[in-house]
Amino acid sequence: MNHRINRRQFQAIAASSTLAFSTAANAQPAPQPAPQMAFLSDTHIDADTNTVARGIRMAEHLEQVVGQVVDALPSGSHVIVNGDCAYLKGLPGDYATFAELVAPLNNAGLQLHVTMGNHDDRGPLYQALNDQQSNDVAVEDKHVDVIRLGQTDVVLLDSLWKVNQVTGEIGAAQLQWLKEFLAADTQRPVVVVGHHNLQFSPPAGGKAYSGVKDTAAFTTLLQQHPRVKAYFYGHTHRWENRVLDGDAAQLHLVNLPAVAYVFDAKQPSGWVQGTFSDSELRLRINTLDRSHPNSDEELRVSLKV
């Protein structure tokens, strides 16, 4: 049977076709999803996955967090483990087990980055995670990296001074590299990540620094560059944030929670999810204990330069 259309039907079809063509021609590209990043710290993985410290089996905590990160972040996102990947002395077996536990991140298309904590050792870490060792060494004997995420640069620094010594140090060579990096561009906001906390006063009684021993030089450099918006650190096994005292440009100090155990029973274990836009970095803590008072707490860091 032949189906004929009348003039009115033809005009209606032609009009709809023209509208469809016009809509397609004027369509804007679909907006890209906001870049995301997972911030982890202080996993303290021993070669033996059954090792328990302070009542916590660290491998179990890392397994839980890795599963949550895989579920939460889209493929192509970045994951930072901000130091103390290993339990105490950065032994080869610790990193072999660590590599096994974080393997699902790579399988999900997520990009892993690490920094060095005082319980880490660069050589054994590179042996187990050889993709972490760059062929283009920015600073000799330091593990330094830059992640360009949308309009923001995330700079990973190395505060490891000596293995299994609590003190942290940025060091003259790394400070010089950072000075040159920050001076090379004044428009892109910067988030700096390092393992150790800042320590402005020397410890009493000649005790060792527990934080960054060259804090004064480090913070002076950061404050000289208003595009530096935050310093993320771990080490203390606490979830805290504040603005550096007297800093009109609002340099945020973000203390990442430990994935492993805590020193203070009131503190949470977990990780932090970051979502970047052109104007701000939105942070949300994911506590392993979902009933914890800090669960899903949010923080916003301005990225306006």
Tab-separated table of C-alpha atoms in Angstrom:
chain	number	residue	atom	x	y	z
A	1	MET	CA	0.000	0.000	0.000
A	2	ASN	CA	1.293	3.472	-0.898
A	3	HIS	CA	1.211	6.091	1.862
A	4	ARG	CA	0.919	9.611	0.613
A	5	ILE	CA	1.299	12.756	2.709
A	6	ASN	CA	-0.662	15.913	2.135
A	7	ARG	CA	0.757	19.422	1.902
A	8	ARG	CA	0.137	20.224	5.603
A	9	GLN	CA	1.882	17.031	6.716
A	10	PHE	CA	4.846	17.772	4.413
A	11	GLN	CA	5.236	21.324	5.829
A	12	ALA	CA	5.150	19.979	9.385
A	13	ILE	CA	7.852	17.417	8.598
A	14	ALA	CA	10.006	20.016	6.833
A	15	ALA	CA	9.670	22.434	9.738
A	16	SER	CA	10.685	19.829	12.295
A	17	SER	CA	13.658	18.776	10.172
A	18	THR	CA	14.820	22.385	9.879
A	19	LEU	CA	14.478	22.840	13.642
A	20	ALA	CA	16.465	19.687	14.305
A	21	PHE	CA	19.238	20.799	11.920
A	22	SER	CA	19.327	24.262	13.455
A	23	THR	CA	19.496	22.851	16.978
A	24	ALA	CA	22.333	20.507	16.027
A	25	ALA	CA	24.256	23.258	14.262
A	26	ASN	CA	23.987	25.595	17.258
A	27	ALA	CA	24.553	22.971	19.932
A	28	GLN	CA	27.301	23.763	22.398
A	29	PRO	CA	29.822	21.102	23.434
A	30	ALA	CA	28.712	19.213	26.517
A	31	PRO	CA	30.339	20.679	29.636
A	32	GLN	CA	33.251	18.653	30.958
A	33	PRO	CA	32.826	17.185	34.436
A	34	ALA	CA	34.752	18.938	37.186
A	35	PRO	CA	38.152	17.312	37.838
A	36	GLN	CA	38.265	15.239	40.999
A	37	MET	CA	41.041	14.036	43.246
A	38	ALA	CA	41.268	11.741	46.253
A	39	PHE	CA	43.583	12.787	49.096
A	40	LEU	CA	44.823	9.909	51.274
A	41	SER	CA	47.543	9.988	53.917
A	42	ASP	CA	49.365	7.783	56.416
A	43	THR	CA	48.393	4.298	55.275
A	44	HIS	CA	51.254	2.627	57.257
A	45	ILE	CA	51.178	-0.673	55.382
A	46	ASP	CA	53.313	-3.532	56.674
A	47	ALA	CA	54.473	-6.459	54.543
A	48	ASP	CA	52.112	-8.655	56.579
A	49	THR	CA	48.493	-7.681	55.898
A	50	ASN	CA	47.514	-9.011	59.328
A	51	THR	CA	49.689	-6.524	61.224
A	52	VAL	CA	47.722	-4.518	63.783
A	53	ALA	CA	48.776	-1.215	65.380
A	54	ARG	CA	46.731	0.760	67.912
A	55	GLY	CA	43.920	-1.727	67.473
A	56	ILE	CA	43.703	-1.229	63.694
A	57	ARG	CA	44.586	-3.657	60.923
A	58	MET	CA	46.013	-1.113	58.499
A	59	ALA	CA	45.626	-3.258	55.368
A	60	GLU	CA	41.902	-3.552	56.053
A	61	HIS	CA	41.512	0.210	56.318
A	62	LEU	CA	43.360	0.763	53.044
A	63	GLU	CA	41.263	-1.890	51.295
A	64	GLN	CA	38.097	-0.108	52.432
A	65	VAL	CA	39.326	3.298	51.318
A	66	VAL	CA	40.527	2.053	47.926
A	67	GLY	CA	37.103	0.516	47.344
A	68	GLN	CA	35.377	3.767	48.253
A	69	VAL	CA	37.668	5.809	46.000
A	70	VAL	CA	37.071	3.471	43.053
A	71	ASP	CA	33.314	3.817	43.542
A	72	ALA	CA	33.399	7.593	43.997
A	73	LEU	CA	35.796	8.890	41.342
A	74	PRO	CA	35.423	8.709	37.558
A	75	SER	CA	38.123	7.078	35.459
A	76	GLY	CA	41.009	9.445	34.763
A	77	SER	CA	40.890	11.044	38.207
A	78	HIS	CA	43.979	11.378	40.388
A	79	VAL	CA	44.704	9.807	43.778
A	80	ILE	CA	47.403	11.093	46.144
A	81	VAL	CA	48.758	9.075	49.055
A	82	ASN	CA	50.458	11.794	51.066
A	83	GLY	CA	53.306	9.943	52.703
A	84	ASP	CA	53.919	7.173	55.225
A	85	CYS	CA	52.780	4.592	52.722
A	86	ALA	CA	54.913	2.058	54.614
A	87	TYR	CA	54.562	1.010	58.237
A	88	LEU	CA	57.802	2.153	59.892
A	89	LYS	CA	61.041	1.794	57.919
A	90	GLY	CA	60.000	1.745	54.257
A	91	LEU	CA	60.959	-1.889	53.696
A	92	PRO	CA	60.642	-3.633	50.301
A	93	GLY	CA	57.977	-6.010	51.630
A	94	ASP	CA	55.883	-3.092	52.880
A	95	TYR	CA	55.771	-1.557	49.410
A	96	ALA	CA	55.085	-4.895	47.719
A	97	THR	CA	51.978	-5.259	49.883
A	98	PHE	CA	51.072	-1.588	49.416
A	99	ALA	CA	51.288	-2.025	45.631
A	100	GLU	CA	48.910	-4.993	45.777
A	101	LEU	CA	46.403	-3.103	47.907
A	102	VAL	CA	46.303	-0.032	45.630
A	103	ALA	CA	46.244	-2.040	42.366
A	104	PRO	CA	42.433	-1.629	42.010
A	105	LEU	CA	42.988	2.101	41.522
A	106	ASN	CA	44.958	1.506	38.338
A	107	ASN	CA	42.475	-1.135	37.211
A	108	ALA	CA	39.730	1.497	37.513
A	109	GLY	CA	41.680	4.011	35.416
A	110	LEU	CA	42.707	6.178	38.362
A	111	GLN	CA	46.175	7.737	38.470
A	112	LEU	CA	48.172	7.153	41.650
A	113	HIS	CA	50.697	9.636	43.048
A	114	VAL	CA	52.638	9.385	46.303
A	115	THR	CA	54.678	11.699	48.469
A	116	MET	CA	57.403	10.723	50.923
A	117	GLY	CA	56.812	10.583	54.652
A	118	ASN	CA	59.271	9.926	57.445
A	119	HIS	CA	58.419	6.205	57.421
A	120	ASP	CA	59.108	5.913	53.686
A	121	ASP	CA	62.264	5.103	51.722
A	122	ARG	CA	62.517	6.236	48.108
A	123	GLY	CA	64.583	3.318	46.771
A	124	PRO	CA	62.348	0.430	47.904
A	125	LEU	CA	59.239	2.418	46.972
A	126	TYR	CA	60.500	2.926	43.422
A	127	GLN	CA	61.278	-0.787	43.142
A	128	ALA	CA	57.709	-1.752	43.961
A	129	LEU	CA	56.045	1.199	42.190
A	130	ASN	CA	58.430	1.963	39.335
A	131	ASP	CA	55.884	4.193	37.591
A	132	GLN	CA	56.337	6.668	40.458
A	133	GLN	CA	59.966	7.322	39.545
A	134	SER	CA	60.319	10.091	37.008
A	135	ASN	CA	62.959	10.057	34.284
A	136	ASP	CA	63.091	13.851	34.580
A	137	VAL	CA	64.325	14.481	38.118
A	138	ALA	CA	63.356	17.979	39.237
A	139	VAL	CA	65.346	17.913	42.493
A	140	GLU	CA	68.155	15.456	43.221
A	141	ASP	CA	67.270	12.947	45.959
A	142	LYS	CA	63.739	14.319	46.248
A	143	HIS	CA	60.436	12.967	44.907
A	144	VAL	CA	58.730	15.979	43.302
A	145	ASP	CA	55.741	16.015	40.967
A	146	VAL	CA	53.282	18.482	39.419
A	147	ILE	CA	49.735	17.532	38.437
A	148	ARG	CA	48.010	19.969	36.080
A	149	LEU	CA	44.352	19.614	36.944
A	150	GLY	CA	42.078	21.874	34.944
A	151	GLN	CA	43.156	25.420	35.755
A	152	THR	CA	45.047	24.387	38.897
A	153	ASP	CA	48.565	23.075	39.553
A	154	VAL	CA	48.890	20.518	42.354
A	155	VAL	CA	52.526	20.433	43.495
A	156	LEU	CA	53.776	17.371	45.388
A	157	LEU	CA	56.807	17.981	47.608
A	158	ASP	CA	59.124	15.635	49.472
A	159	SER	CA	59.578	16.362	53.196
A	160	LEU	CA	61.430	13.116	54.021
A	161	TRP	CA	64.641	13.995	55.870
A	162	LYS	CA	65.821	10.625	57.215
A	163	VAL	CA	63.998	7.294	57.160
A	164	ASN	CA	62.139	6.573	60.407
A	165	GLN	CA	63.141	9.939	61.883
A	166	VAL	CA	60.144	12.096	62.792
A	167	THR	CA	61.640	15.374	61.524
A	168	GLY	CA	60.693	16.740	58.109
A	169	GLU	CA	62.626	19.060	55.809
A	170	ILE	CA	61.937	20.739	52.485
A	171	GLY	CA	65.606	21.608	51.967
A	172	ALA	CA	67.408	24.363	50.087
A	173	ALA	CA	67.425	22.642	46.681
A	174	GLN	CA	63.699	21.888	46.752
A	175	LEU	CA	62.894	25.397	47.981
A	176	GLN	CA	64.869	26.837	45.057
A	177	TRP	CA	63.010	24.618	42.605
A	178	LEU	CA	59.673	25.646	44.122
A	179	LYS	CA	60.658	29.328	43.970
A	180	GLU	CA	61.411	29.043	40.255
A	181	PHE	CA	58.245	27.059	39.583
A	182	LEU	CA	55.988	29.566	41.354
A	183	ALA	CA	57.641	32.522	39.598
A	184	ALA	CA	57.189	31.001	36.138
A	185	ASP	CA	53.405	31.576	36.079
A	186	THR	CA	51.336	34.021	38.099
A	187	GLN	CA	47.852	33.098	36.869
A	188	ARG	CA	47.302	29.429	37.715
A	189	PRO	CA	46.267	28.692	41.318
A	190	VAL	CA	48.503	26.244	43.176
A	191	VAL	CA	47.795	23.640	45.842
A	192	VAL	CA	50.930	22.327	47.572
A	193	VAL	CA	51.017	18.845	49.114
A	194	GLY	CA	53.661	17.498	51.481
A	195	HIS	CA	53.699	14.971	54.294
A	196	HIS	CA	54.893	16.976	57.300
A	197	ASN	CA	53.040	19.619	59.259
A	198	LEU	CA	54.442	23.110	59.708
A	199	GLN	CA	56.351	23.822	62.932
A	200	PHE	CA	57.099	27.495	63.549
A	201	SER	CA	58.885	27.204	66.910
A	202	PRO	CA	61.828	24.948	67.761
A	203	PRO	CA	60.967	22.183	70.222
A	204	ALA	CA	61.857	22.719	73.844
A	205	GLY	CA	64.785	21.053	75.508
A	206	GLY	CA	66.689	20.382	72.339
A	207	LYS	CA	64.204	17.745	71.186
A	208	ALA	CA	63.897	16.877	67.512
A	209	TYR	CA	61.491	18.752	65.284
A	210	SER	CA	58.361	16.711	64.651
A	211	GLY	CA	57.277	18.875	61.714
A	212	VAL	CA	59.074	20.748	58.921
A	213	LYS	CA	62.267	22.106	60.458
A	214	ASP	CA	62.660	24.779	57.766
A	215	THR	CA	59.066	25.970	58.171
A	216	ALA	CA	60.023	29.674	58.250
A	217	ALA	CA	61.725	29.612	54.848
A	218	PHE	CA	58.987	27.402	53.394
A	219	THR	CA	56.023	29.507	54.518
A	220	THR	CA	57.770	32.753	53.572
A	221	LEU	CA	58.106	31.430	50.033
A	222	LEU	CA	54.474	30.290	49.877
A	223	GLN	CA	53.218	33.657	51.121
A	224	GLN	CA	55.271	35.520	48.539
A	225	HIS	CA	53.093	33.965	45.844
A	226	PRO	CA	49.368	34.708	46.221
A	227	ARG	CA	48.517	31.994	43.716
A	228	VAL	CA	49.396	29.393	46.370
A	229	LYS	CA	46.013	28.700	47.936
A	230	ALA	CA	46.596	25.753	50.258
A	231	TYR	CA	49.132	23.452	51.846
A	232	PHE	CA	47.904	19.881	52.409
A	233	TYR	CA	49.776	17.719	54.900
A	234	GLY	CA	49.390	14.551	56.961
A	235	HIS	CA	51.758	13.149	59.612
A	236	THR	CA	49.702	14.137	62.675
A	237	HIS	CA	46.849	11.692	61.948
A	238	ARG	CA	44.278	14.462	62.389
A	239	TRP	CA	41.527	16.071	60.306
A	240	GLU	CA	41.857	19.823	60.764
A	241	ASN	CA	41.962	22.971	58.700
A	242	ARG	CA	42.769	26.600	59.347
A	243	VAL	CA	44.089	29.688	57.601
A	244	LEU	CA	47.721	30.611	58.206
A	245	ASP	CA	47.776	33.308	60.882
A	246	GLY	CA	48.032	36.821	59.539
A	247	ASP	CA	47.800	35.746	55.903
A	248	ALA	CA	45.557	38.233	54.104
A	249	ALA	CA	45.655	36.089	50.951
A	250	GLN	CA	44.099	33.163	52.876
A	251	LEU	CA	46.599	30.328	52.682
A	252	HIS	CA	44.645	27.295	53.883
A	253	LEU	CA	46.405	24.624	55.935
A	254	VAL	CA	44.563	21.325	55.438
A	255	ASN	CA	45.514	18.438	57.727
A	256	LEU	CA	44.490	15.195	56.035
A	257	PRO	CA	43.122	12.355	58.180
A	258	ALA	CA	45.042	9.106	58.426
A	259	VAL	CA	43.805	6.090	56.524
A	260	ALA	CA	45.369	3.872	59.200
A	261	TYR	CA	45.109	4.463	62.946
A	262	VAL	CA	44.620	7.681	64.906
A	263	PHE	CA	46.562	9.058	67.890
A	264	ASP	CA	43.466	10.717	69.361
A	265	ALA	CA	40.372	8.527	69.696
A	266	LYS	CA	38.169	11.506	68.819
A	267	GLN	CA	39.799	11.829	65.393
A	268	PRO	CA	38.445	10.042	62.282
A	269	SER	CA	40.192	7.673	59.909
A	270	GLY	CA	39.325	8.166	56.262
A	271	TRP	CA	40.103	10.145	53.131
A	272	VAL	CA	39.175	13.430	51.473
A	273	GLN	CA	37.493	13.899	48.108
A	274	GLY	CA	38.351	17.074	46.214
A	275	THR	CA	36.348	18.603	43.370
A	276	PHE	CA	38.031	21.395	41.397
A	277	SER	CA	36.326	24.244	39.581
A	278	ASP	CA	37.796	27.436	38.148
A	279	SER	CA	36.877	29.323	41.318
A	280	GLU	CA	37.199	26.875	44.205
A	281	LEU	CA	38.286	23.505	45.519
A	282	ARG	CA	35.486	21.751	47.364
A	283	LEU	CA	36.644	19.155	49.895
A	284	ARG	CA	34.602	16.491	51.677
A	285	ILE	CA	35.880	14.006	54.236
A	286	ASN	CA	34.797	10.384	53.912
A	287	THR	CA	35.167	8.820	57.354
A	288	LEU	CA	35.450	5.055	57.660
A	289	ASP	CA	33.116	5.267	60.637
A	290	ARG	CA	30.048	6.744	58.958
A	291	SER	CA	28.610	7.713	62.351
A	292	HIS	CA	31.618	9.893	63.183
A	293	PRO	CA	30.733	13.559	63.902
A	294	ASN	CA	33.036	14.714	61.068
A	295	SER	CA	31.451	12.423	58.476
A	296	ASP	CA	30.802	14.259	55.178
A	297	GLU	CA	32.126	17.534	56.577
A	298	GLU	CA	32.946	19.988	53.797
A	299	LEU	CA	35.560	22.680	53.282
A	300	ARG	CA	35.858	25.155	50.425
A	301	VAL	CA	39.145	26.693	49.332
A	302	SER	CA	39.064	29.669	46.983
A	303	LEU	CA	41.135	29.248	43.821
A	304	LYS	CA	40.733	32.821	42.636
A	305	VAL	CA	44.066	34.441	41.828
